[in-house]
């Protein structure tokens, strides 16, 4: 039967290195395996004498006995190879010196399970694996055996280990909670409730710069709590007004800071201009020294040093000049941004197009001025070159490089100027086109309005004429008892037209006949139907309803031609 019990700790997790020696094993070597004292030194096992048995060490040349993986929290071992005549007392004599034993479960098949009180005692018990045991001085086979000690899995060990792990987790959570509480910032002080006294104090605090933030926080809390009512509304209004007055103080402080920043920029710009002027003077000194009148009187080493100094001065001068130009460009960009902020959003796309055209014109003018400045600088350099005619080739190369650089810049400016002019022409053409389209759309809208008014007046006129005709026919029908067939025809047509006009959803033939028979009892249904069928442009028959409710209705359609217009 193989061993059976578990735990969740590694073999070395709760191992105590200060295990010490077994008190009852006088002949046991203290450098036993599993104690972790000196693992590299070979261990010499000796004979162990007990009261009822003797343990003989295994052959040192044999390999160490194999063991299974240690279960976590293991306190139980499996002991095999016991003599048949061994008892629990014998087992207690052998393994008792290792540590406190809680239980011994012996089987009839020469093996047992031993559960210790501590985990480190299991390591001491494993030291006895491989020993041969003999009961007393007997040589009987039933009184001898070979011990095999191994780890065993036990549910009790696993349960105790899990409980211990949960306890460690609780302690760790408690420790982290304490650390978080220590690291958590202190809670803000509680906000007092509203009262007239607190309101007066808060009004004074709002007017002070040092206590403004705290006072506004209290005021905000009062407003969110709903402390405002009709009685104290004036007090809250005065505090809100004081908060609003703080805006003016903030704006004045901001303006003061901006003024100081502008003054600092101006001072920096002035100092940089002064430094640049001094650099120009130094470069002029080197240029004067490099002329032939003074150059020939210097030694070779002095000329070399002068050359190096002149180059360094020119490089520094160029860097300073670039920095100054960058500051000026930033200032120009800020001014252009301010101009754009003055006219933030145009109310109409035409206004935006006009503003863009004006901006392009201004940029075109500025580019033209820069182009003229570059041209003047090129001409001055050419004149200076023709007048001075320096003797050295290095100075010629420098002037030629400057000329080529300026020519390239001039060409780039010209190209950019041409592009800007083309863009300006294109924008102007688009603007003119949009204006023409707008005028054309206005004309079309006016034409449509006039046509609509004409149609409405024509419709009203036709309705008036139809009403006059109907009233005339009715008057003729009521006043004359003897009318011709034509007069009767027109009167009946007018009456039916008027009747169906006031019934927009139509009327059945019987309904129309019943109405006409009130005026003329001699009229028949066939005559009415024949009259309606003769005028398809004025009367139209339609089917309405579904299934059993299907019905034929006559509608007046004389005005549909006018509506389609």
Coordinates of C-alpha atoms in Angstrom, one line a residue:
X1 CA 0.0 0.0 0.0
X2 CA 1.5 3.3 -1.0
X3 CA 1.5 6.4 1.3
X4 CA -1.4 8.7 1.3
X5 CA -1.6 12.4 2.8
X6 CA -1.1 16.2 1.4
X7 CA -0.1 19.8 2.2
X8 CA 0.7 23.0 0.3
X9 CA 4.2 24.1 1.3
X10 CA 7.5 23.4 -0.4
X11 CA 10.0 21.2 1.4
X12 CA 12.1 24.2 2.4
X13 CA 9.4 26.8 3.2
X14 CA 9.0 26.3 6.9
X15 CA 12.2 24.4 7.6
X16 CA 14.0 25.5 10.7
X17 CA 17.8 25.4 10.1
X18 CA 18.4 25.2 13.9
X19 CA 17.1 21.7 14.3
X20 CA 19.8 20.5 16.6
X21 CA 20.7 16.8 17.4
X22 CA 18.5 14.0 18.4
X23 CA 19.0 13.7 22.2
X24 CA 18.5 10.0 22.5
X25 CA 20.7 9.1 19.5
X26 CA 24.2 9.3 21.0
X27 CA 25.8 7.6 18.0
X28 CA 24.0 9.7 15.3
X29 CA 26.1 12.0 13.2
X30 CA 24.9 15.6 13.5
X31 CA 25.7 16.3 9.9
X32 CA 22.6 14.3 8.8
X33 CA 21.0 14.9 5.4
X34 CA 17.9 17.1 5.5
X35 CA 19.1 19.3 8.3
X36 CA 20.7 21.7 5.8
X37 CA 23.9 22.2 7.9
X38 CA 26.8 21.2 5.7
X39 CA 25.3 19.6 2.6
X40 CA 28.6 19.2 0.7
X41 CA 30.4 17.0 3.3
X42 CA 29.6 13.3 3.0
X43 CA 27.6 11.9 6.0
X44 CA 28.9 8.8 7.9
X45 CA 26.0 6.8 9.4
X46 CA 26.6 4.7 12.5
X47 CA 24.8 1.9 14.4
X48 CA 21.8 3.1 16.5
X49 CA 20.9 1.1 19.6
X50 CA 17.4 1.2 21.0
X51 CA 15.8 -0.7 23.9
X52 CA 14.1 -3.5 21.9
X53 CA 15.9 -3.3 18.6
X54 CA 19.1 -2.2 16.8
X55 CA 19.5 -0.2 13.6
X56 CA 22.3 -0.9 11.3
X57 CA 23.4 1.8 8.7
X58 CA 23.1 1.0 5.0
X59 CA 26.0 0.4 2.7
X60 CA 27.6 3.9 2.0
X61 CA 28.4 2.9 -1.6
X62 CA 24.7 2.4 -2.5
X63 CA 22.8 5.3 -3.9
X64 CA 20.5 7.2 -1.5
X65 CA 17.0 5.9 -1.2
X66 CA 14.5 7.6 -3.6
X67 CA 11.7 9.8 -2.2
X68 CA 8.6 11.4 -3.7
X69 CA 8.0 15.1 -3.9
X70 CA 7.3 16.7 -0.5
X71 CA 3.6 17.7 -0.2
X72 CA 3.0 21.1 1.2
X73 CA 2.8 21.3 5.0
X74 CA 3.8 17.6 5.3
X75 CA 3.9 16.3 8.8
X76 CA 3.2 12.7 8.0
X77 CA 5.7 10.0 6.8
X78 CA 5.3 6.5 5.4
X79 CA 7.5 3.8 6.9
X80 CA 7.9 0.5 5.1
X81 CA 10.0 -2.6 5.6
X82 CA 9.1 -3.1 9.3
X83 CA 9.6 -6.5 10.9
X84 CA 6.5 -8.6 11.3
X85 CA 6.9 -8.8 15.0
X86 CA 7.3 -5.0 15.4
X87 CA 4.9 -3.1 17.6
X88 CA 3.9 0.5 18.0
X89 CA 6.2 0.7 21.0
X90 CA 9.1 -0.3 18.8
X91 CA 8.1 2.3 16.2
X92 CA 7.9 4.9 19.0
X93 CA 11.4 4.0 20.2
X94 CA 12.8 4.4 16.7
X95 CA 11.1 7.6 15.6
X96 CA 10.3 9.2 19.0
X97 CA 13.7 11.0 19.3
X98 CA 13.0 12.8 16.0
X99 CA 10.2 14.8 17.6
X100 CA 6.8 14.8 19.1
X101 CA 4.5 12.1 17.5
X102 CA 0.8 12.8 17.3
X103 CA -0.4 9.5 15.9
X104 CA 0.9 6.1 14.6
X105 CA -1.3 4.1 12.2
X106 CA 0.2 0.6 11.8
X107 CA -0.9 -1.8 9.1
X108 CA -0.8 -5.6 9.1
X109 CA 1.4 -5.6 6.0
X110 CA 4.6 -4.4 7.7
X111 CA 4.2 -0.6 7.1
X112 CA 2.8 2.3 9.0
X113 CA 2.1 6.1 8.9
X114 CA 3.4 8.4 11.5
X115 CA 2.2 12.0 12.0
X116 CA 4.5 14.4 13.8
X117 CA 3.7 17.6 15.6
X118 CA 6.1 19.7 13.6
X119 CA 7.2 19.7 10.0
X120 CA 11.0 19.8 10.6
X121 CA 10.8 16.4 12.4
X122 CA 9.9 14.8 9.1
X123 CA 13.4 15.7 7.8
X124 CA 15.0 14.0 10.8
X125 CA 12.9 10.9 10.3
X126 CA 14.0 10.7 6.6
X127 CA 17.5 10.2 7.8
X128 CA 16.6 6.7 9.0
X129 CA 15.6 5.6 5.5
X130 CA 17.7 2.6 4.4
X131 CA 18.6 1.4 7.9
X132 CA 18.3 -2.4 8.6
X133 CA 16.4 -3.2 11.8
X134 CA 16.8 -6.3 14.0
X135 CA 14.6 -7.0 17.0
X136 CA 16.8 -7.9 20.0
X137 CA 19.4 -10.5 19.2
X138 CA 17.1 -12.7 17.2
X139 CA 18.1 -13.8 13.7
X140 CA 14.6 -14.8 12.7
X141 CA 13.3 -13.3 9.4
X142 CA 10.2 -12.0 11.2
X143 CA 12.3 -10.0 13.6
X144 CA 14.4 -8.2 10.9
X145 CA 13.7 -5.8 8.0
X146 CA 14.9 -2.8 6.0
X147 CA 13.3 0.6 6.7
X148 CA 12.0 2.8 3.9
X149 CA 10.9 6.3 5.0
X150 CA 9.1 8.6 2.6
X151 CA 6.8 11.6 2.6
X152 CA 3.1 10.9 2.8
X153 CA 0.0 12.9 1.9
X154 CA -2.6 13.5 4.6
X155 CA -5.8 15.5 4.6
X156 CA -5.1 16.8 8.1
X157 CA -1.7 18.2 7.0
X158 CA -3.3 19.9 4.0
X159 CA -6.1 21.4 6.1
X160 CA -3.7 22.8 8.6
X161 CA -1.5 24.2 5.9
X162 CA -4.4 25.9 4.2
X163 CA -5.5 27.4 7.5
X164 CA -2.0 28.7 8.1
X165 CA -1.9 30.1 4.6
X166 CA -5.2 31.9 5.1
X167 CA -3.9 33.3 8.4
X168 CA -0.8 34.6 6.6
X169 CA -3.0 36.1 3.9
X170 CA -5.1 37.9 6.5
X171 CA -2.0 39.2 8.2
X172 CA -0.7 40.4 4.8
X173 CA -3.9 42.2 4.0
X174 CA -3.9 43.8 7.5
X175 CA -0.4 44.9 7.0
X176 CA -1.1 46.4 3.6
X177 CA -4.2 48.1 4.9
X178 CA -2.2 49.7 7.7
X179 CA 0.4 50.9 5.1
X180 CA -2.3 52.3 2.9
X181 CA -3.9 54.1 5.8
X182 CA -0.5 55.6 6.7
X183 CA 0.1 56.6 3.1
X184 CA -3.4 58.0 2.5
X185 CA -3.5 61.8 2.6
X186 CA -5.5 63.3 5.5
X187 CA -9.1 64.0 5.0
X188 CA -10.1 67.6 4.3
X189 CA -11.5 69.4 7.3
X190 CA -15.3 69.3 7.7
X191 CA -17.3 72.2 6.2
X192 CA -19.2 74.1 8.8
X193 CA -22.9 74.6 8.4
X194 CA -24.3 78.0 7.4
X195 CA -25.0 80.7 10.0
X196 CA -25.0 84.4 9.9
X197 CA -21.8 84.6 11.9
X198 CA -20.0 82.1 9.6
X199 CA -21.4 84.0 6.6
X200 CA -19.8 87.3 7.8
X201 CA -16.5 85.6 8.4
X202 CA -16.6 83.9 5.0
X203 CA -17.3 87.3 3.3
X204 CA -14.1 88.7 4.8
X205 CA -12.1 85.6 3.8
X206 CA -13.2 85.8 0.2
X207 CA -11.8 89.4 -0.1
X208 CA -8.4 88.2 1.1
X209 CA -6.1 86.6 -1.5
X210 CA -4.5 84.2 0.9
X211 CA -7.8 82.6 2.1
X212 CA -9.7 82.9 -1.2
X213 CA -9.4 79.2 -2.2
X214 CA -10.6 77.9 1.1
X215 CA -13.5 80.4 1.3
X216 CA -14.7 79.6 -2.2
X217 CA -14.7 75.9 -1.3
X218 CA -16.9 76.5 1.7
X219 CA -19.2 78.7 -0.4
X220 CA -19.5 76.0 -3.1
X221 CA -20.4 73.4 -0.4
X222 CA -23.1 75.6 1.0
X223 CA -24.6 76.2 -2.4
X224 CA -24.6 72.4 -3.2
X225 CA -26.2 71.6 0.2
X226 CA -29.0 74.0 -0.6
X227 CA -28.4 76.4 2.2
X228 CA -29.8 79.3 0.2
X229 CA -33.3 80.5 1.0
X230 CA -35.3 83.7 0.7
X231 CA -34.0 85.1 4.1
X232 CA -30.3 84.7 3.4
X233 CA -30.3 85.2 -0.4
X234 CA -28.8 88.7 -0.1
X235 CA -25.9 87.3 1.9
X236 CA -25.1 84.7 -0.7
X237 CA -25.5 87.3 -3.5
X238 CA -22.9 89.5 -1.8
X239 CA -20.5 86.6 -1.4
X240 CA -20.9 85.6 -5.0
X241 CA -20.4 89.2 -6.0
X242 CA -17.1 89.3 -3.9
X243 CA -16.0 86.1 -5.7
X244 CA -16.7 87.8 -9.1
X245 CA -14.7 90.8 -8.0
X246 CA -11.7 88.5 -7.5
X247 CA -11.7 88.0 -11.3
X248 CA -10.6 91.6 -11.7
X249 CA -7.7 91.1 -9.3
X250 CA -6.7 88.0 -11.2
X251 CA -6.8 89.8 -14.6
X252 CA -4.7 92.6 -13.2
X253 CA -2.2 90.2 -11.8
X254 CA -2.1 88.4 -15.2
X255 CA -1.6 91.7 -17.0
X256 CA 1.2 92.6 -14.6
X257 CA 2.9 89.3 -15.2
X258 CA 2.6 89.7 -19.0
X259 CA 4.0 93.2 -18.7
X260 CA 7.0 92.0 -16.7
X261 CA 7.5 89.2 -19.3
X262 CA 7.4 91.7 -22.1
X263 CA 9.8 94.0 -20.3
X264 CA 12.1 91.0 -19.7
X265 CA 11.9 90.1 -23.4
X266 CA 12.7 93.7 -24.4
X267 CA 15.7 93.7 -22.0
X268 CA 16.9 90.4 -23.4
X269 CA 16.4 91.7 -27.0
X270 CA 18.4 94.9 -26.2
X271 CA 21.2 93.0 -24.5
X272 CA 21.3 90.6 -27.4
X273 CA 21.4 93.5 -29.9
X274 CA 24.3 95.1 -27.9
X275 CA 26.1 91.8 -27.8
X276 CA 25.6 91.4 -31.6
X277 CA 26.9 94.9 -32.2
X278 CA 30.0 94.1 -30.2
X279 CA 30.5 90.9 -32.1
X280 CA 30.3 92.9 -35.4
X281 CA 33.0 95.2 -34.1
X282 CA 35.2 92.3 -33.2
X283 CA 34.7 90.7 -36.6
X284 CA 35.5 94.1 -38.2
X285 CA 38.7 94.2 -36.2
X286 CA 39.7 90.8 -37.5
X287 CA 38.8 91.8 -41.1
X288 CA 41.0 94.9 -40.7
X289 CA 43.8 92.8 -39.3
X290 CA 43.5 90.4 -42.2
X291 CA 44.2 93.1 -44.8
X292 CA 47.6 93.1 -46.4
X293 CA 48.7 96.3 -44.7
X294 CA 48.7 94.7 -41.3
X295 CA 48.8 91.0 -42.3
X296 CA 52.3 91.0 -43.6
X297 CA 53.8 92.2 -40.2
X298 CA 52.4 89.2 -38.2
X299 CA 54.4 86.0 -37.8
X300 CA 53.1 82.6 -39.1
X301 CA 51.9 81.5 -35.6
X302 CA 50.2 84.8 -35.0
X303 CA 48.4 84.6 -38.4
X304 CA 47.2 81.1 -37.6
X305 CA 45.8 82.3 -34.2
X306 CA 44.2 85.3 -35.9
X307 CA 42.5 83.0 -38.4
X308 CA 41.1 80.7 -35.8
X309 CA 39.9 83.6 -33.7
X310 CA 38.2 85.2 -36.7
X311 CA 36.4 82.0 -37.6
X312 CA 35.2 81.5 -34.1
X313 CA 34.0 85.1 -33.9
X314 CA 32.1 84.8 -37.2
X315 CA 30.4 81.6 -36.1
X316 CA 29.3 83.1 -32.8
X317 CA 28.2 86.2 -34.5
X318 CA 26.1 84.2 -37.0
X319 CA 24.5 82.2 -34.1
X320 CA 23.6 85.4 -32.3
X321 CA 22.2 86.9 -35.4
X322 CA 20.0 83.8 -36.1
X323 CA 18.7 84.0 -32.5
X324 CA 17.8 87.6 -32.8
X325 CA 16.0 87.0 -36.1
X326 CA 14.1 84.1 -34.5
X327 CA 12.9 86.4 -31.7
X328 CA 11.8 89.0 -34.3
X329 CA 9.9 86.3 -36.3
X330 CA 8.2 85.1 -33.1
X331 CA 7.1 88.6 -32.3
X332 CA 5.7 89.1 -35.9
X333 CA 3.9 85.8 -35.6
X334 CA 2.4 86.9 -32.3
X335 CA 1.2 90.1 -33.8
X336 CA -0.3 88.2 -36.7
X337 CA -2.1 85.9 -34.3
X338 CA -3.5 89.0 -32.4
X339 CA -4.8 90.4 -35.7
X340 CA -6.5 87.1 -36.4
X341 CA -8.0 87.0 -32.9
X342 CA -9.4 90.5 -33.5
X343 CA -11.5 89.1 -36.4
X344 CA -12.1 85.6 -35.2
X345 CA -15.1 84.3 -37.2
X346 CA -16.6 86.0 -40.2
X347 CA -20.4 86.0 -40.4
X348 CA -20.4 85.0 -44.1
X349 CA -18.1 83.0 -46.3
X350 CA -17.8 86.0 -48.6
X351 CA -16.3 88.0 -45.7
X352 CA -13.9 85.2 -44.9
X353 CA -12.8 85.1 -48.6
X354 CA -12.3 88.9 -48.5
X355 CA -10.2 88.6 -45.3
X356 CA -8.1 85.8 -46.8
X357 CA -7.5 87.9 -49.9
X358 CA -6.4 90.9 -47.8
X359 CA -4.1 88.6 -45.7
X360 CA -2.6 87.3 -48.9
X361 CA -2.0 90.8 -50.1
X362 CA -0.3 91.8 -46.9
X363 CA 1.9 88.7 -47.0
X364 CA 2.7 89.5 -50.6
X365 CA 3.7 93.0 -49.6
X366 CA 5.9 91.7 -46.8
X367 CA 7.6 89.2 -49.1
X368 CA 8.2 91.9 -51.6
X369 CA 9.8 94.1 -49.0
X370 CA 12.0 91.2 -47.9
X371 CA 13.0 90.6 -51.5
X372 CA 14.0 94.2 -51.9
X373 CA 16.1 94.0 -48.7
X374 CA 17.9 90.9 -50.0
X375 CA 18.5 92.6 -53.3
X376 CA 20.0 95.7 -51.6
X377 CA 22.2 93.4 -49.4
X378 CA 23.4 91.6 -52.6
X379 CA 24.2 94.9 -54.3
X380 CA 26.1 96.1 -51.2
X381 CA 28.1 92.9 -51.0
X382 CA 29.0 93.2 -54.7
X383 CA 30.1 96.8 -54.3
X384 CA 32.2 95.9 -51.2
X385 CA 33.7 93.1 -53.2
X386 CA 34.6 95.4 -56.1
X387 CA 36.0 98.1 -53.8
X388 CA 38.1 96.0 -51.4
X389 CA 39.3 93.1 -53.6
X390 CA 40.8 91.0 -50.8
X391 CA 44.1 89.4 -51.4
X392 CA 43.5 86.1 -49.9
X393 CA 41.5 83.3 -51.5
X394 CA 39.8 82.3 -48.3
X395 CA 38.0 85.7 -48.2
X396 CA 37.0 85.3 -51.8
X397 CA 35.5 81.9 -51.1
X398 CA 33.6 83.3 -48.1
X399 CA 32.1 86.2 -50.2
X400 CA 31.3 83.8 -53.0
X401 CA 29.5 81.5 -50.6
X402 CA 27.6 84.4 -49.1
X403 CA 26.6 85.6 -52.6
X404 CA 25.4 82.1 -53.7
X405 CA 23.4 81.8 -50.4
X406 CA 21.8 85.1 -51.0
X407 CA 21.1 84.3 -54.6
X408 CA 19.4 81.1 -53.6
X409 CA 17.4 82.9 -51.0
X410 CA 16.4 85.5 -53.6
X411 CA 15.3 82.8 -56.0
X412 CA 13.3 81.1 -53.3
X413 CA 11.6 84.4 -52.4
X414 CA 10.8 85.1 -56.0
X415 CA 9.2 81.6 -56.4
X416 CA 7.2 82.0 -53.2
X417 CA 6.1 85.5 -54.4
X418 CA 4.9 84.1 -57.7
X419 CA 3.0 81.3 -56.0
X420 CA 1.4 83.8 -53.6
X421 CA 0.3 86.0 -56.6
X422 CA -1.2 83.0 -58.3
X423 CA -3.1 82.1 -55.2
X424 CA -4.3 85.6 -54.8
X425 CA -5.7 85.7 -58.4
X426 CA -7.4 82.3 -57.9
X427 CA -9.0 83.5 -54.6
X428 CA -10.2 86.7 -56.3
X429 CA -11.7 84.7 -59.2
X430 CA -13.5 82.3 -56.8
X431 CA -14.8 85.4 -54.9
X432 CA -16.2 86.9 -58.1
X433 CA -17.8 83.6 -59.1
X434 CA -19.5 83.2 -55.7
X435 CA -20.9 86.7 -56.0
X436 CA -22.3 86.0 -59.4
X437 CA -23.9 82.8 -58.3
X438 CA -25.4 84.5 -55.3
X439 CA -27.0 87.2 -57.5
X440 CA -28.4 84.6 -59.9
X441 CA -29.9 82.6 -57.0
X442 CA -31.6 85.8 -55.7
X443 CA -33.1 86.4 -59.1
X444 CA -34.4 82.8 -59.4
X445 CA -35.9 83.1 -55.9
X446 CA -37.7 86.4 -56.8
X447 CA -39.1 84.8 -60.0
X448 CA -40.4 81.8 -58.2
X449 CA -42.1 84.1 -55.6
X450 CA -43.8 86.1 -58.3
X451 CA -45.0 82.9 -60.1
X452 CA -46.5 81.6 -56.9
X453 CA -48.4 84.8 -56.2
X454 CA -49.8 84.7 -59.8
X455 CA -51.0 81.1 -59.3
X456 CA -52.7 81.9 -56.1
X457 CA -54.5 85.0 -57.5
X458 CA -55.6 82.9 -60.6
X459 CA -57.0 80.2 -58.3
X460 CA -59.0 82.7 -56.2
X461 CA -60.4 84.3 -59.4
X462 CA -61.6 80.9 -60.7
X463 CA -63.2 80.0 -57.4
X464 CA -65.0 83.3 -57.4
X465 CA -66.3 82.8 -61.0
X466 CA -67.5 79.3 -60.1
X467 CA -69.4 80.6 -57.1
X468 CA -71.0 83.3 -59.2
X469 CA -72.0 80.8 -61.8
X470 CA -73.5 78.4 -59.2
X471 CA -75.5 81.2 -57.6
X472 CA -76.7 82.4 -60.9
X473 CA -77.9 78.9 -61.9
X474 CA -79.6 78.4 -58.6
X475 CA -81.4 81.7 -59.0
X476 CA -82.6 80.8 -62.4
X477 CA -83.8 77.4 -61.2
X478 CA -85.7 78.9 -58.3
X479 CA -87.2 81.8 -60.1
X480 CA -88.2 80.3 -63.5
X481 CA -90.5 77.3 -63.5
X482 CA -90.4 77.0 -67.2
X483 CA -86.8 76.9 -68.5
X484 CA -85.4 75.4 -71.6
X485 CA -83.5 72.1 -71.7
X486 CA -80.2 73.9 -72.0
X487 CA -80.9 76.1 -69.0
X488 CA -81.9 73.0 -67.0
X489 CA -78.8 71.3 -68.1
X490 CA -76.5 74.1 -66.9
X491 CA -78.3 74.6 -63.7
X492 CA -78.1 70.9 -62.8
X493 CA -74.4 70.9 -63.7
X494 CA -73.8 73.9 -61.5
X495 CA -75.8 72.5 -58.6
X496 CA -74.0 69.2 -58.7
X497 CA -70.6 70.9 -59.0
X498 CA -71.4 73.0 -55.9
X499 CA -72.7 70.0 -54.0
X500 CA -69.7 67.8 -54.8
X501 CA -67.2 70.7 -54.2
X502 CA -68.4 70.9 -50.6
X503 CA -68.0 67.1 -50.3
X504 CA -64.3 66.5 -50.9
X505 CA -64.5 62.8 -50.3
X506 CA -67.2 62.3 -52.9
X507 CA -70.9 61.3 -52.7
X508 CA -72.9 58.3 -54.0
X509 CA -75.3 58.6 -56.9
X510 CA -78.4 58.1 -54.7
X511 CA -77.2 60.9 -52.3
X512 CA -76.8 63.3 -55.3
X513 CA -80.3 62.4 -56.7
X514 CA -81.9 62.8 -53.3
X515 CA -80.5 66.4 -53.1
X516 CA -81.5 67.3 -56.6
X517 CA -85.0 65.8 -56.1
X518 CA -85.6 68.3 -53.3
X519 CA -85.2 71.1 -55.9
X520 CA -86.8 69.3 -58.8
X521 CA -89.0 66.2 -58.1
X522 CA -89.2 65.2 -61.8
X523 CA -85.5 64.4 -62.1
X524 CA -84.5 60.7 -62.3
X525 CA -81.4 58.8 -61.3
X526 CA -80.6 57.8 -65.0
X527 CA -80.6 61.5 -66.0
X528 CA -78.2 62.4 -63.2
X529 CA -75.9 59.5 -64.0
X530 CA -76.0 60.4 -67.8
X531 CA -75.2 64.0 -67.0
X532 CA -72.2 63.1 -64.8
X533 CA -70.8 60.7 -67.4
X534 CA -71.0 63.4 -70.1
X535 CA -68.5 65.6 -68.2
X536 CA -65.4 63.4 -67.4
X537 CA -63.2 66.5 -67.0
X538 CA -65.5 67.9 -64.3
X539 CA -66.8 64.7 -62.5
X540 CA -64.9 61.5 -61.8
X541 CA -66.3 58.2 -60.5
X542 CA -64.2 56.2 -57.9
X543 CA -64.6 53.0 -55.9
X544 CA -64.1 53.2 -52.1
X545 CA -64.3 50.6 -49.4
X546 CA -63.4 46.9 -49.2
X547 CA -65.5 43.7 -49.8
X548 CA -69.1 44.2 -48.8
X549 CA -68.6 47.9 -48.1
X550 CA -67.5 48.6 -51.7
X551 CA -69.2 51.7 -53.0
X552 CA -69.1 54.0 -56.1
X553 CA -68.6 57.7 -55.3
X554 CA -68.6 60.7 -57.6
X555 CA -66.0 63.4 -57.0
X556 CA -65.6 67.0 -58.4
X557 CA -62.3 67.3 -60.3
X558 CA -62.8 70.6 -62.1
X559 CA -60.0 72.4 -60.2
X560 CA -57.3 69.7 -60.5
X561 CA -56.0 71.1 -63.8
X562 CA -55.5 74.5 -62.1
X563 CA -53.8 72.9 -59.1
X564 CA -51.3 71.1 -61.4
X565 CA -50.3 74.5 -62.8

